[in-house]
Short mmCIF file of C-alpha atoms and ligand atoms in Angstrom, two decimals:
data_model
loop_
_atom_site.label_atom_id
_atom_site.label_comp_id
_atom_site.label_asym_id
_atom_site.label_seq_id
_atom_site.Cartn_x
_atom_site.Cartn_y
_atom_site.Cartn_z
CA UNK A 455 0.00 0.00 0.00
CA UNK A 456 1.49 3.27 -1.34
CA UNK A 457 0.70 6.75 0.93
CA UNK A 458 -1.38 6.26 4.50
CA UNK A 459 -4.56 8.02 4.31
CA UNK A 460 -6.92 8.91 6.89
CA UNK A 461 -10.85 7.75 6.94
CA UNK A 462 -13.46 8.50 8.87
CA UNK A 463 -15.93 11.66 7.91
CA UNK A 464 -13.37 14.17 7.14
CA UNK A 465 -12.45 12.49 4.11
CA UNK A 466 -13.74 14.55 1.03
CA UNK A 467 -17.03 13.62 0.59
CA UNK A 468 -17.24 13.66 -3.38
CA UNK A 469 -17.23 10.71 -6.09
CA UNK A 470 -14.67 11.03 -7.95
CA UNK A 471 -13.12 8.93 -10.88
CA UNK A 472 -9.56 9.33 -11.40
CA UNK A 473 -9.35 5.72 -13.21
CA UNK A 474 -11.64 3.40 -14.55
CA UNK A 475 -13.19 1.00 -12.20
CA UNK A 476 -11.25 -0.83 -11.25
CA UNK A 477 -8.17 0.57 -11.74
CA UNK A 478 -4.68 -0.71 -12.59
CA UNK A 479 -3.38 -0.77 -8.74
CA UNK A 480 -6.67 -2.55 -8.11
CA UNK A 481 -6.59 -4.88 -11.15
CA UNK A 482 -2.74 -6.06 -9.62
CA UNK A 483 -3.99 -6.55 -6.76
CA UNK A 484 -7.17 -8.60 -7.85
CA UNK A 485 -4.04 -10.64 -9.73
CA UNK A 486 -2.67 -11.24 -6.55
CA UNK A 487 -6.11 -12.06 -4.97
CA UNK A 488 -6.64 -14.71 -7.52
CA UNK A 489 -3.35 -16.15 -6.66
CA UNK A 490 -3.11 -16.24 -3.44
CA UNK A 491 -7.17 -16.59 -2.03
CA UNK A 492 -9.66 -19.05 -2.76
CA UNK A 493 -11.86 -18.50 -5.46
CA UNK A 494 -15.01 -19.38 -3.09
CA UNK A 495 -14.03 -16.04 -1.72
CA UNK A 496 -15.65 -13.97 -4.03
CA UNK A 497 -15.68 -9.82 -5.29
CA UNK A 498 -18.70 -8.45 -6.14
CA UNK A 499 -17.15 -4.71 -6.58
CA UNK A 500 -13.13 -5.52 -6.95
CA UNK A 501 -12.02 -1.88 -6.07
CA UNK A 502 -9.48 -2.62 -3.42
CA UNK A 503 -10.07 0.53 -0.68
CA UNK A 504 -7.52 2.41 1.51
CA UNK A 505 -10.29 4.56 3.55
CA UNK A 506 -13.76 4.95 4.07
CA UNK A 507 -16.00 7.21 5.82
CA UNK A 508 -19.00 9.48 5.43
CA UNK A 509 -20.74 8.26 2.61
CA UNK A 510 -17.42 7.21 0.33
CA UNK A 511 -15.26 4.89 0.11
CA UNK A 512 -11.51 5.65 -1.85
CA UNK A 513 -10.11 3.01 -3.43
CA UNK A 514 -6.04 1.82 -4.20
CA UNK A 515 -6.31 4.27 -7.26
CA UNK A 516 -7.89 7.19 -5.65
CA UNK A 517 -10.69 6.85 -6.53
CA UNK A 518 -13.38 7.49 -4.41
CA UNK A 519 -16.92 5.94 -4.64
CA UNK A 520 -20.16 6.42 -3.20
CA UNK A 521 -21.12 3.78 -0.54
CA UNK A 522 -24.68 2.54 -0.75
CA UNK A 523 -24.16 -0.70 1.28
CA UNK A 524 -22.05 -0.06 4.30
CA UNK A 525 -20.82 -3.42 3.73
CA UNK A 526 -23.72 -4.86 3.95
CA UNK A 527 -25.54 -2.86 6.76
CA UNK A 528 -22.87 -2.63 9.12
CA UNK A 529 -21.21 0.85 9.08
CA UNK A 530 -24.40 2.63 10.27
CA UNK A 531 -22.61 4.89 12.29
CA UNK A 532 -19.74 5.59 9.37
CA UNK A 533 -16.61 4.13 8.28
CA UNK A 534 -13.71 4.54 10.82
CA UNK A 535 -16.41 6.69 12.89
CA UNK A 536 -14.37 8.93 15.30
CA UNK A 537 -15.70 7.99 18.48
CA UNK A 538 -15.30 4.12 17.15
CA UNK A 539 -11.97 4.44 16.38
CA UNK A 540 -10.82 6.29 19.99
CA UNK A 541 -12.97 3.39 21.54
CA UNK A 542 -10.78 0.98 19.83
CA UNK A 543 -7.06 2.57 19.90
CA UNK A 544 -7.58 3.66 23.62
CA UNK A 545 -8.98 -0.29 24.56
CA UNK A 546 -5.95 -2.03 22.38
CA UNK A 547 -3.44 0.25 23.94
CA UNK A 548 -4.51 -1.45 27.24
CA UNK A 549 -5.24 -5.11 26.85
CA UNK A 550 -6.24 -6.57 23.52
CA UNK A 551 -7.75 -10.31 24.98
CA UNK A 552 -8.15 -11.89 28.03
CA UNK A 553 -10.78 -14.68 26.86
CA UNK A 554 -14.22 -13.39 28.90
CA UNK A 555 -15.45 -16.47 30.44
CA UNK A 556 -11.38 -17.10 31.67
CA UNK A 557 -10.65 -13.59 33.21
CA UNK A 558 -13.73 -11.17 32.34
CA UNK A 559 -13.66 -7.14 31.90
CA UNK A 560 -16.36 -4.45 32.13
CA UNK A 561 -17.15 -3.77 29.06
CA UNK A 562 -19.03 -6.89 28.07
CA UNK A 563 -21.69 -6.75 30.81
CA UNK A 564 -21.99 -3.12 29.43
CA UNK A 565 -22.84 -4.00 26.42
CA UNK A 566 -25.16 -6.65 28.15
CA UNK A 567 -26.99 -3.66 29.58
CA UNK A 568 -27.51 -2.22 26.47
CA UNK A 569 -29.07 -4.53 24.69
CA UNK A 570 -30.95 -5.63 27.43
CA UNK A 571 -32.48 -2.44 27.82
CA UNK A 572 -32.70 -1.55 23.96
CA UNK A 573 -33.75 -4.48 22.52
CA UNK A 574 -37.94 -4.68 22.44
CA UNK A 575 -39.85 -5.73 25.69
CA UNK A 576 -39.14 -4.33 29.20
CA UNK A 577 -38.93 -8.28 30.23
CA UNK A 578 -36.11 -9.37 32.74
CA UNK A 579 -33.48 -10.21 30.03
CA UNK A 580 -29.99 -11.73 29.27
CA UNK A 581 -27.75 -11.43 26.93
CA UNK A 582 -24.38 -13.44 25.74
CA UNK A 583 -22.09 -12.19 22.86
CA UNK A 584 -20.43 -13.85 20.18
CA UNK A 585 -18.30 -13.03 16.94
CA UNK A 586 -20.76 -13.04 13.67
CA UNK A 587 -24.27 -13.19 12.71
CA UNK A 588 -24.46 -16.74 11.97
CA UNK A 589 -22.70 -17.78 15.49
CA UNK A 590 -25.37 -15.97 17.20
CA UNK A 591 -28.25 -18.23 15.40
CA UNK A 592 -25.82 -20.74 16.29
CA UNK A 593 -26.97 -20.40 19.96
CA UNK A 594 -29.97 -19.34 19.13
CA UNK A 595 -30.62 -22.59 18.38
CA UNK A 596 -28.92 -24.12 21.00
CA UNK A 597 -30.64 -21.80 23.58
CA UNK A 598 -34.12 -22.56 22.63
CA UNK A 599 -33.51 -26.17 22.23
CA UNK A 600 -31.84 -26.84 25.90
CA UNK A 601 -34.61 -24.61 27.10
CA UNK A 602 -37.82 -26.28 25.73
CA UNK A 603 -36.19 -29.72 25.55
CA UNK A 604 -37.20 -29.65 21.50
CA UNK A 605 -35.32 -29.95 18.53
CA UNK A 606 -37.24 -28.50 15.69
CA UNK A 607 -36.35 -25.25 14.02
CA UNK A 608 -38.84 -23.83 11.39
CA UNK A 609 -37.70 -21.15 9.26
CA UNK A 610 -39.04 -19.23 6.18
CA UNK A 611 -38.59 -18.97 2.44
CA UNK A 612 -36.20 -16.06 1.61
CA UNK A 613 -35.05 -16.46 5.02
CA UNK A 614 -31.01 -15.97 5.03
CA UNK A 615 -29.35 -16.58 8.52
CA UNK A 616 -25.63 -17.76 7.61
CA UNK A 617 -23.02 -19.97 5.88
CA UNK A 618 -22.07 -21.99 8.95
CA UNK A 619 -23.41 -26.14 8.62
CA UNK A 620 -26.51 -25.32 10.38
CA UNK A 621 -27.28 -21.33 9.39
CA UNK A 622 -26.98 -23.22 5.83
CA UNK A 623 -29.55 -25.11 6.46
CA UNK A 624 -31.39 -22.49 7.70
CA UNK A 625 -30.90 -20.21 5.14
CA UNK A 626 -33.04 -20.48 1.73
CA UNK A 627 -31.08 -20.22 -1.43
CA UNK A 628 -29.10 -22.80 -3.07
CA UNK A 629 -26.81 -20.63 -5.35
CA UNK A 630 -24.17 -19.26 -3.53
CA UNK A 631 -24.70 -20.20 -0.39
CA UNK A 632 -25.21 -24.24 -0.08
CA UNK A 633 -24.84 -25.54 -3.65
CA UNK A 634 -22.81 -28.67 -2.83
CA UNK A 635 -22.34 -27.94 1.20
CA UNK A 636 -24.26 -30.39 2.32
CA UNK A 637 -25.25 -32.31 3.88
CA UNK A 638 -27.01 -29.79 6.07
CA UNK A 639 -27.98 -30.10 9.53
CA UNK A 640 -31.23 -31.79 10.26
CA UNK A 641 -34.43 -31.06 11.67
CA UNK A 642 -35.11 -27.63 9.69
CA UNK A 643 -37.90 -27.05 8.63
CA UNK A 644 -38.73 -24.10 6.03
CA UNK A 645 -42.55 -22.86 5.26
CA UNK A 646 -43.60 -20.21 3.17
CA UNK A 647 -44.19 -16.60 5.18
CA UNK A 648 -45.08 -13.63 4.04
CA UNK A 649 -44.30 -11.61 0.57
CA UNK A 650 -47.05 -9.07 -0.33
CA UNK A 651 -45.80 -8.29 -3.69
CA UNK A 652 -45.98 -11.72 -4.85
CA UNK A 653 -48.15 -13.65 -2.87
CA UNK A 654 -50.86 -11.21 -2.58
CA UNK A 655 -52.03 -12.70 0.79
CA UNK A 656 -52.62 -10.28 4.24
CA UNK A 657 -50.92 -10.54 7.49
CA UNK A 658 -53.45 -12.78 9.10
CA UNK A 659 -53.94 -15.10 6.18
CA UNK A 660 -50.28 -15.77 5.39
CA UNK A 661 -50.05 -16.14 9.07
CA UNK A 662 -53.07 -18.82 8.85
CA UNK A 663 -51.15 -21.12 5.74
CA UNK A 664 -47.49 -20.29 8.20
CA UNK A 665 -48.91 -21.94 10.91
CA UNK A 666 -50.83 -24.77 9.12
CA UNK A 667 -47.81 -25.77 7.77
CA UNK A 668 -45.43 -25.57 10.95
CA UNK A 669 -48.78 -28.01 12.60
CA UNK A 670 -49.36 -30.67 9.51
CA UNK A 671 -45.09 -30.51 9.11
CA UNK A 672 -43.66 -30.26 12.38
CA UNK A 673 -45.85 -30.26 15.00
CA UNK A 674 -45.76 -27.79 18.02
CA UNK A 675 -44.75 -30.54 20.33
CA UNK A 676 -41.64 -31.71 18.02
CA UNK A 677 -40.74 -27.66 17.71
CA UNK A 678 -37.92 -25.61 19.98
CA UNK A 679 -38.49 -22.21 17.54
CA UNK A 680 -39.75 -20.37 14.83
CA UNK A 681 -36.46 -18.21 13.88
CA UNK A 682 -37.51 -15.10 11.07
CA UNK A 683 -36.28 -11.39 10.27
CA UNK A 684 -38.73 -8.93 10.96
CA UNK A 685 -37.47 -7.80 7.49
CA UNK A 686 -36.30 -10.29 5.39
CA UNK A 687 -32.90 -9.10 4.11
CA UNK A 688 -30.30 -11.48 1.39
CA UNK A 689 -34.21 -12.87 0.49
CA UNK A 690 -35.20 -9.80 -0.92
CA UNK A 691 -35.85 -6.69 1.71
CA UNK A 692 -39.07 -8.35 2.09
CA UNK A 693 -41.29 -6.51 4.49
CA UNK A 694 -44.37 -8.60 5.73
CA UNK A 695 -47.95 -7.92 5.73
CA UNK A 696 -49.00 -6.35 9.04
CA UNK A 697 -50.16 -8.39 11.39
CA UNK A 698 -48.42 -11.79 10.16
CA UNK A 699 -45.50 -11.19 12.73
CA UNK A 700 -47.48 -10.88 15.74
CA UNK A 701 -50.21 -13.72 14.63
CA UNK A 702 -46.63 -16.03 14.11
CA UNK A 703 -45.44 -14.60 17.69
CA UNK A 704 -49.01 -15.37 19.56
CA UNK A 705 -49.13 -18.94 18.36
CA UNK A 706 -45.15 -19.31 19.23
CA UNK A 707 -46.27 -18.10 23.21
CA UNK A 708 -49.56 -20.44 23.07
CA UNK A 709 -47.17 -23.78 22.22
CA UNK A 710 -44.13 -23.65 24.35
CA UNK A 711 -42.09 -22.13 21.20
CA UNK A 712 -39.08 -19.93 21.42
CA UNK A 713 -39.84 -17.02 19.05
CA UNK A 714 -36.69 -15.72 17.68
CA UNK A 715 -36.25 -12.58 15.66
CA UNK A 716 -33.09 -12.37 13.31
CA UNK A 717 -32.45 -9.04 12.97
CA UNK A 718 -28.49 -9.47 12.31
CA UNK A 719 -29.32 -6.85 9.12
CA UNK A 720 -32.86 -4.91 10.52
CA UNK A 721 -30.83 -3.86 13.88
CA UNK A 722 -29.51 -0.41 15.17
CA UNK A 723 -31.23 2.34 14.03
CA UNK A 724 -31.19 0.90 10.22
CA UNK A 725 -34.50 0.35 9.60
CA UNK A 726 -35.76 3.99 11.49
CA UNK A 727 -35.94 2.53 14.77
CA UNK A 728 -33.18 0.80 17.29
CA UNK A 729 -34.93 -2.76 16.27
CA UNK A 730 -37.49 -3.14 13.25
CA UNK A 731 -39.50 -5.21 15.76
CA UNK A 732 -40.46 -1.92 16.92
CA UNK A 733 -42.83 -1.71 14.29
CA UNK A 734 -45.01 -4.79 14.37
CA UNK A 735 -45.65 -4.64 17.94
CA UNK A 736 -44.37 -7.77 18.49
CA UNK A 737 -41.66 -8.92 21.62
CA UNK A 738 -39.57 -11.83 20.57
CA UNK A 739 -38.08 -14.09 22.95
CA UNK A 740 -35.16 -14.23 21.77
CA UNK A 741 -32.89 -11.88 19.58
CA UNK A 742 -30.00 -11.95 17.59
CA UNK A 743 -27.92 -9.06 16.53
CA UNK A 744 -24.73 -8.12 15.08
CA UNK A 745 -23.71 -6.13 11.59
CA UNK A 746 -24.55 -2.41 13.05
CA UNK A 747 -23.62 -3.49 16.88
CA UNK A 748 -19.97 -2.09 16.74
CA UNK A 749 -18.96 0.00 13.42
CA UNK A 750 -17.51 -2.18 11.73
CA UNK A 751 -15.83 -4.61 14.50
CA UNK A 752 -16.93 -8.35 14.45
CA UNK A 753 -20.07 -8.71 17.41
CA UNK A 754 -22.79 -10.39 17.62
CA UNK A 755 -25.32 -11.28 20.25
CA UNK A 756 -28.11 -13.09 21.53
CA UNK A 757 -30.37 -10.95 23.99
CA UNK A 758 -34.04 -12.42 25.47
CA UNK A 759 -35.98 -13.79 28.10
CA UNK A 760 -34.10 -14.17 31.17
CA UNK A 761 -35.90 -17.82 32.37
CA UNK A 762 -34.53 -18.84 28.59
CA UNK A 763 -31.16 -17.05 28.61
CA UNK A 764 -30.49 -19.11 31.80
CA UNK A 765 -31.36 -22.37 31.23
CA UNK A 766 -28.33 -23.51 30.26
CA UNK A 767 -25.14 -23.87 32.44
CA UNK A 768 -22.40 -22.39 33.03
CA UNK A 769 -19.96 -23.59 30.15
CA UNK A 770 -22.84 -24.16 27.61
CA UNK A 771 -22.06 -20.59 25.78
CA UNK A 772 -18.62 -19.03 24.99
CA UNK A 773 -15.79 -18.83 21.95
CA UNK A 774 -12.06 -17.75 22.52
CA UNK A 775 -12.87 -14.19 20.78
CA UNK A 776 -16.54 -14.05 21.95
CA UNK A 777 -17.36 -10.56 22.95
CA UNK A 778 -13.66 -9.48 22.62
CA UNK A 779 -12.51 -6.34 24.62
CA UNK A 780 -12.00 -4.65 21.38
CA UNK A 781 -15.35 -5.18 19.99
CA UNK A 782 -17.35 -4.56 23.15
CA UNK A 783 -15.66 -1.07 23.44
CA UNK A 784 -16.32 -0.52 19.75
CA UNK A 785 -20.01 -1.54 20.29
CA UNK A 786 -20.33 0.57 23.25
CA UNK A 787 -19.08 3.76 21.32
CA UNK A 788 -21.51 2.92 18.13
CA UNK A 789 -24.63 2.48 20.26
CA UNK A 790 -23.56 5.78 21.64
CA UNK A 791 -23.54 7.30 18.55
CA UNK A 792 -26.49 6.12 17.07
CA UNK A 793 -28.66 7.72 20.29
CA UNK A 794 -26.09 11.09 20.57
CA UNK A 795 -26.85 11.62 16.65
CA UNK A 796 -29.97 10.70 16.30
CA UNK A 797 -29.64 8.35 13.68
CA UNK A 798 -32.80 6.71 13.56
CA UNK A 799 -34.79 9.55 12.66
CA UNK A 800 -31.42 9.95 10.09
CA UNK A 801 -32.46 6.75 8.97
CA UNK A 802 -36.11 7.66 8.17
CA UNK A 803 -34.68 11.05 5.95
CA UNK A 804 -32.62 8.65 3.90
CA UNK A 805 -35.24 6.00 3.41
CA UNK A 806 -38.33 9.21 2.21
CA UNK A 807 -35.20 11.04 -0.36
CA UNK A 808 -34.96 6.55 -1.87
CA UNK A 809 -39.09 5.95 -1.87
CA UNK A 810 -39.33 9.45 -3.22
CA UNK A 811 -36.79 9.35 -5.97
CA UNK A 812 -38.31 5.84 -7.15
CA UNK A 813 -41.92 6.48 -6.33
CA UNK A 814 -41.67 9.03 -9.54
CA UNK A 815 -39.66 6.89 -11.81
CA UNK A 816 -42.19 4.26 -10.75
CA UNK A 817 -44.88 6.40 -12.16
CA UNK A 818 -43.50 5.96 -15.70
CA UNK A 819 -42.07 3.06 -15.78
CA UNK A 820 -43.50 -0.36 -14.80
CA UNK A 821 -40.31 -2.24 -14.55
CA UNK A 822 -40.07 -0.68 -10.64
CA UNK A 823 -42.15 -3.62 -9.61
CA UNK A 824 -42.39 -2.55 -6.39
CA UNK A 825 -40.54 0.02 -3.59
CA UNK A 826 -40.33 -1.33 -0.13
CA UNK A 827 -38.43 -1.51 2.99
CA UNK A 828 -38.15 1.21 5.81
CA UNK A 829 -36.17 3.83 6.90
CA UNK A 830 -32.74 3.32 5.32
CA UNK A 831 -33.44 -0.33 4.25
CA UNK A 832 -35.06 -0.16 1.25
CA UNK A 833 -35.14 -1.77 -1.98
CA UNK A 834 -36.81 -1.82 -5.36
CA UNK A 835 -38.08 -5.09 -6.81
CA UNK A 836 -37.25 -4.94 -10.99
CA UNK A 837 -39.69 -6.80 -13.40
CA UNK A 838 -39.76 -6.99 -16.89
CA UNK A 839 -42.27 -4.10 -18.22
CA UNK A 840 -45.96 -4.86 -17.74
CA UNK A 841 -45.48 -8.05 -15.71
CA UNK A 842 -44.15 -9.45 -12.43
CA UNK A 843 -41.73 -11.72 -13.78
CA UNK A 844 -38.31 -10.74 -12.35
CA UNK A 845 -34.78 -8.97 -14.11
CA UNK A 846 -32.24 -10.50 -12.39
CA UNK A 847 -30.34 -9.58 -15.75
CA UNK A 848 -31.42 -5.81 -15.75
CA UNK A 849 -30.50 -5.80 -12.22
CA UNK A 850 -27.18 -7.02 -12.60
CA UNK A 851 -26.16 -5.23 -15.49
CA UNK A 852 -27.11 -1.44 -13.07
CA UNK A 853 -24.86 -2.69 -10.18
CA UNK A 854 -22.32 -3.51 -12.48
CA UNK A 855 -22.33 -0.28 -14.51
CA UNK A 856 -22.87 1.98 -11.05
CA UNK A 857 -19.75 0.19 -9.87
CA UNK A 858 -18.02 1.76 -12.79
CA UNK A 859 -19.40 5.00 -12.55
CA UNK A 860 -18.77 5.06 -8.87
CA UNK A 861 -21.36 4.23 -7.45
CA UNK A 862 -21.17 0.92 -4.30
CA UNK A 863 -24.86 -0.70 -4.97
CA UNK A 864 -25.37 -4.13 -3.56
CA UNK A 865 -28.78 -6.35 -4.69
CA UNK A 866 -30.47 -9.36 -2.91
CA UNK A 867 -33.28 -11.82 -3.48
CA UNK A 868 -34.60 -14.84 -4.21
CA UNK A 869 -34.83 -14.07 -8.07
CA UNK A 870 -31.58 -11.85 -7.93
CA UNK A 871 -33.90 -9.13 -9.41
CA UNK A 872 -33.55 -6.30 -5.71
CA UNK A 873 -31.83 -3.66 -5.55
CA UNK A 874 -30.92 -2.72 -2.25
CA UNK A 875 -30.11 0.69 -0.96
CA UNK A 876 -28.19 0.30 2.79
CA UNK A 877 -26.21 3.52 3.08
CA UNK A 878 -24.09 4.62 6.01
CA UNK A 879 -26.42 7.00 7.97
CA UNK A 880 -23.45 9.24 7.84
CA UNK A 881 -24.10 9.77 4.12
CA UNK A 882 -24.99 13.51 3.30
CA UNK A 883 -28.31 14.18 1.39
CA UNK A 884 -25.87 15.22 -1.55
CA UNK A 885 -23.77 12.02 -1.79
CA UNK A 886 -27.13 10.18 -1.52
CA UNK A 887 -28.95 11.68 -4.42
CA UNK A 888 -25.92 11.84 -6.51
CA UNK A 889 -25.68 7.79 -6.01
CA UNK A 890 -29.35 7.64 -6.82
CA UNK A 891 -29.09 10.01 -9.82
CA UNK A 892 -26.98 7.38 -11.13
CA UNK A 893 -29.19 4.36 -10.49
CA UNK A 894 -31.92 6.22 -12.26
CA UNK A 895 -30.49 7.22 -15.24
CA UNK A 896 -29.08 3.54 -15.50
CA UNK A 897 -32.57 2.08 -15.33
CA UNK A 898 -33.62 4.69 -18.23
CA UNK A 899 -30.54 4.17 -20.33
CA UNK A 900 -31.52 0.78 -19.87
CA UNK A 901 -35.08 0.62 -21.62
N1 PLZ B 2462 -28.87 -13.18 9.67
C1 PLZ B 2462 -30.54 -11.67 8.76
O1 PLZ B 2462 -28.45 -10.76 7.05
C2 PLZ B 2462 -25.73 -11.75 7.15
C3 PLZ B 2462 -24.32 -12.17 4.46
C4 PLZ B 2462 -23.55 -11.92 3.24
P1 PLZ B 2462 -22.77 -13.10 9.48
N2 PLZ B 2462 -26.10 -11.24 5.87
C5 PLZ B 2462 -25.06 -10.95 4.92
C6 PLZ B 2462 -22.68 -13.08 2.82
O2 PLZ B 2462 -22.34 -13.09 1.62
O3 PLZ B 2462 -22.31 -13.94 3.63
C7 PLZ B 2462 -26.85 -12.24 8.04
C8 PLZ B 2462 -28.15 -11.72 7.95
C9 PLZ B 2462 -29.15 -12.22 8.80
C10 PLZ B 2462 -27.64 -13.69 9.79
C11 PLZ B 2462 -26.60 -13.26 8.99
C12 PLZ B 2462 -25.24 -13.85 9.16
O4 PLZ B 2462 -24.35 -12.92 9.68
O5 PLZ B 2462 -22.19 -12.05 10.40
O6 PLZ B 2462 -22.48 -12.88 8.04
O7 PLZ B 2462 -22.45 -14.48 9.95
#
């Protein structure tokens, strides 16, 4: 790597092309990625960046592009935030591990606190913390099955909850994520849920055929939990019909079944509130977090009902790097910042400028299938003109040709035919509508 440069928000917030993308210094190093790193390890954008923050990301060559994914919903608070990165220098400067459940430290039960007291429900709750996403449905699964003395999990179409052997199984697609993984761990169980676009069906009815299913398939004496995203998020951004959360909660509490909401991509502030749970009125039992829990440092966690939390013993939970000093500082720093900003209601600005902007191209032009999502998770669903049938090509070919005009746009879904918009909330209104200029006059050029 040639000259150090700084990230964080004082980095100029402009795109600006001073290559093609990529560029040579990243096309070397993309060389030296394909020698030297397995090709399961995919690039989706292969601009190799130096520093991030704001709403940009600059790249080996200088460039510097606008970021409409926060890699994947986790820089909510920024790239290389400030009060992230003090967090972090100030904890590594004093201890960097210990190993919590050898010697322990403060700042884990902190962030214990937190999410106790943030996540939904004013329950007596507990929380344990792990590295990624997936490890947290990991025990998840384990919690809920030591606690109801059940084994079976029932999850959802679209539903996306990991790569490890049993989030695999849990998760929906085949292609990337399982195609010739398995086997996969038994006694999952996936039903159809809820997808108003395309299956036309309310809350309560696509509730109804849920639950019919889980009691003709499973049966609520065979099942532990019922594990779903509030908002579905690799499946599509899929936001379900009111009601059919809290109908699938209510039969969960009638049958002695842990209800567990995912919401590893939903959480912190993304979706316009701390949790998108907060909108359906629903409490889970359990939830899992991680992505937007600490700016960019690997977290995750399991938070919920104390009686379940503790079921286990002491031993049952834990990982070498589980809640690591690092992270937990980092975590308590971003949760900071998301309250001390006010990035929530950030969140909600973003998500009306991306409904707006594609609410009037929608007007004009029926391959905009649908807009959903909420707050600054949101997505458009492309079709081919006049129909529902999905573009998976169309949408394709506008991530690829933003990427070369600068632009960072990640899609999702079942069909491969989303387009999801997941900037930093640190993004200015400028950056934002610049990025989504460009996705616009993409989907015209594109006729
Ligand atoms: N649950 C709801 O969205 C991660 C995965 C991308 P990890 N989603 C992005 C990829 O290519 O692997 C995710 C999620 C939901 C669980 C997970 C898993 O979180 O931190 O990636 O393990």
């Amino acid at each position: 790597m040639s000259a150090t440069i700084q990230g964080g928000p004082s980095l100029a917030q402009e795109r600006k092309l001073v290559t093609s993308i990529p560029g040579p210094k990243s096309q070397e190093l993309l060389d030296r990625k394909n020698s030297a790193v397995a090709a399961g390890v995919g690039l989706a954008y292969p601009a190799f960046i130096v520093a991030a923050g704001g709403g940009v990301m600059v790249d080996a060559d200088g460039n510097s592009l606008i970021d409409l994914g926060s890699g994947i919903a986790v820089t909510g608070v920024g790239n290389a935030a400030p009060a992230v990165v003090e967090a972090v220098q100030d904890q590594v400067a004093k201890f960097t591990h210990t190993c919590f459940t050898l010697t322990p430290y403060e700042a884990y039960v902190d962030v214990a606190e937190k999410l106790n007291e943030l996540t939904p429900g004013s329950h007596d709750k507990r929380s344990a913390l792990f590295n990624s996403g997936a490890e947290a449905l990991e025990n998840a699964v384990k919690i809920a099955r030591h606690f109801t003395k059940k084994q079976a999990i029932v999850v959802f179409d679209h539903g996306y909850h990991g790569r490890t052997n049993l989030t695999m199984a849990m998760t929906a697609k085949n292609i990337p994520y399982k195609s010739g993984f398995g086997p996969f761990a038994p006694e999952v169980y996936r039903i159809p849920g809820s997808y108003p676009y395309r299956d036309g069906l309310s809350g309560a009815e696509a509730a109804k055929r849920a639950i019919l299913a889980i009691e003709k398939q499973v049966g609520a004496e065979n099942l532990a939990a019922v594990v779903i995203e509030p908002i579905q998020g690799e499946g599509g951004f899929i936001v379900p019909a009111d009601g059919f959360l809290p109908a699938l909660a209510e039969w969960c509490k009638a049958n002695n079944v842990v209800f567990v909401l995912d919401e590893v991509q939903t959480g912190f502030a993304r979706t316009g509130k701390m949790f998108a749970a907060d909108y359906e009125g629903v409490t889970a039992d359990l939830v899992t977090t991680a992505k937007g829990i600490a700016g960019g440092m690997p977290l995750s966690a399991v938070t919920g009902r104390a009686d379940i939390m503790n079921s286990a013993h002491a031993g049952g939970f834990g990982g070498t790097y589980a809640g690591s000093p690092v992270a937990t500082r980092a975590a308590l720093a971003t949760i900071e910042t998301y309250a001390k900003e006010n990035l929530a209601d950030r969140a909600n600005q973003i998500g009306e400028i991306i409904s707006f902007t594609f609410s009037d191209l929608q007007k004009s032009d029926s391959r905009i299938g649908d807009i959903r999502g909420r707050g600054a998770m949101m997505a458009i669903e492309l079709v081919k003109a006049g129909t529902n049938e999905p573009d998976a090509e169309l949408t394709g070919k506008i991530a690829a040709e933003a990427f070369k005009q600068g632009v960072i746009l990640l899609t999702c879904g079942t069909y491969g035919n989303v387009i999801r918009f997941l900037p930093p909330l640190s993004i200015s209104d400028d950056l934002l509508r610049e990025g989504l200029g460009v996705v616009v006059d993409l989907i015209k050029a594109n006729a």
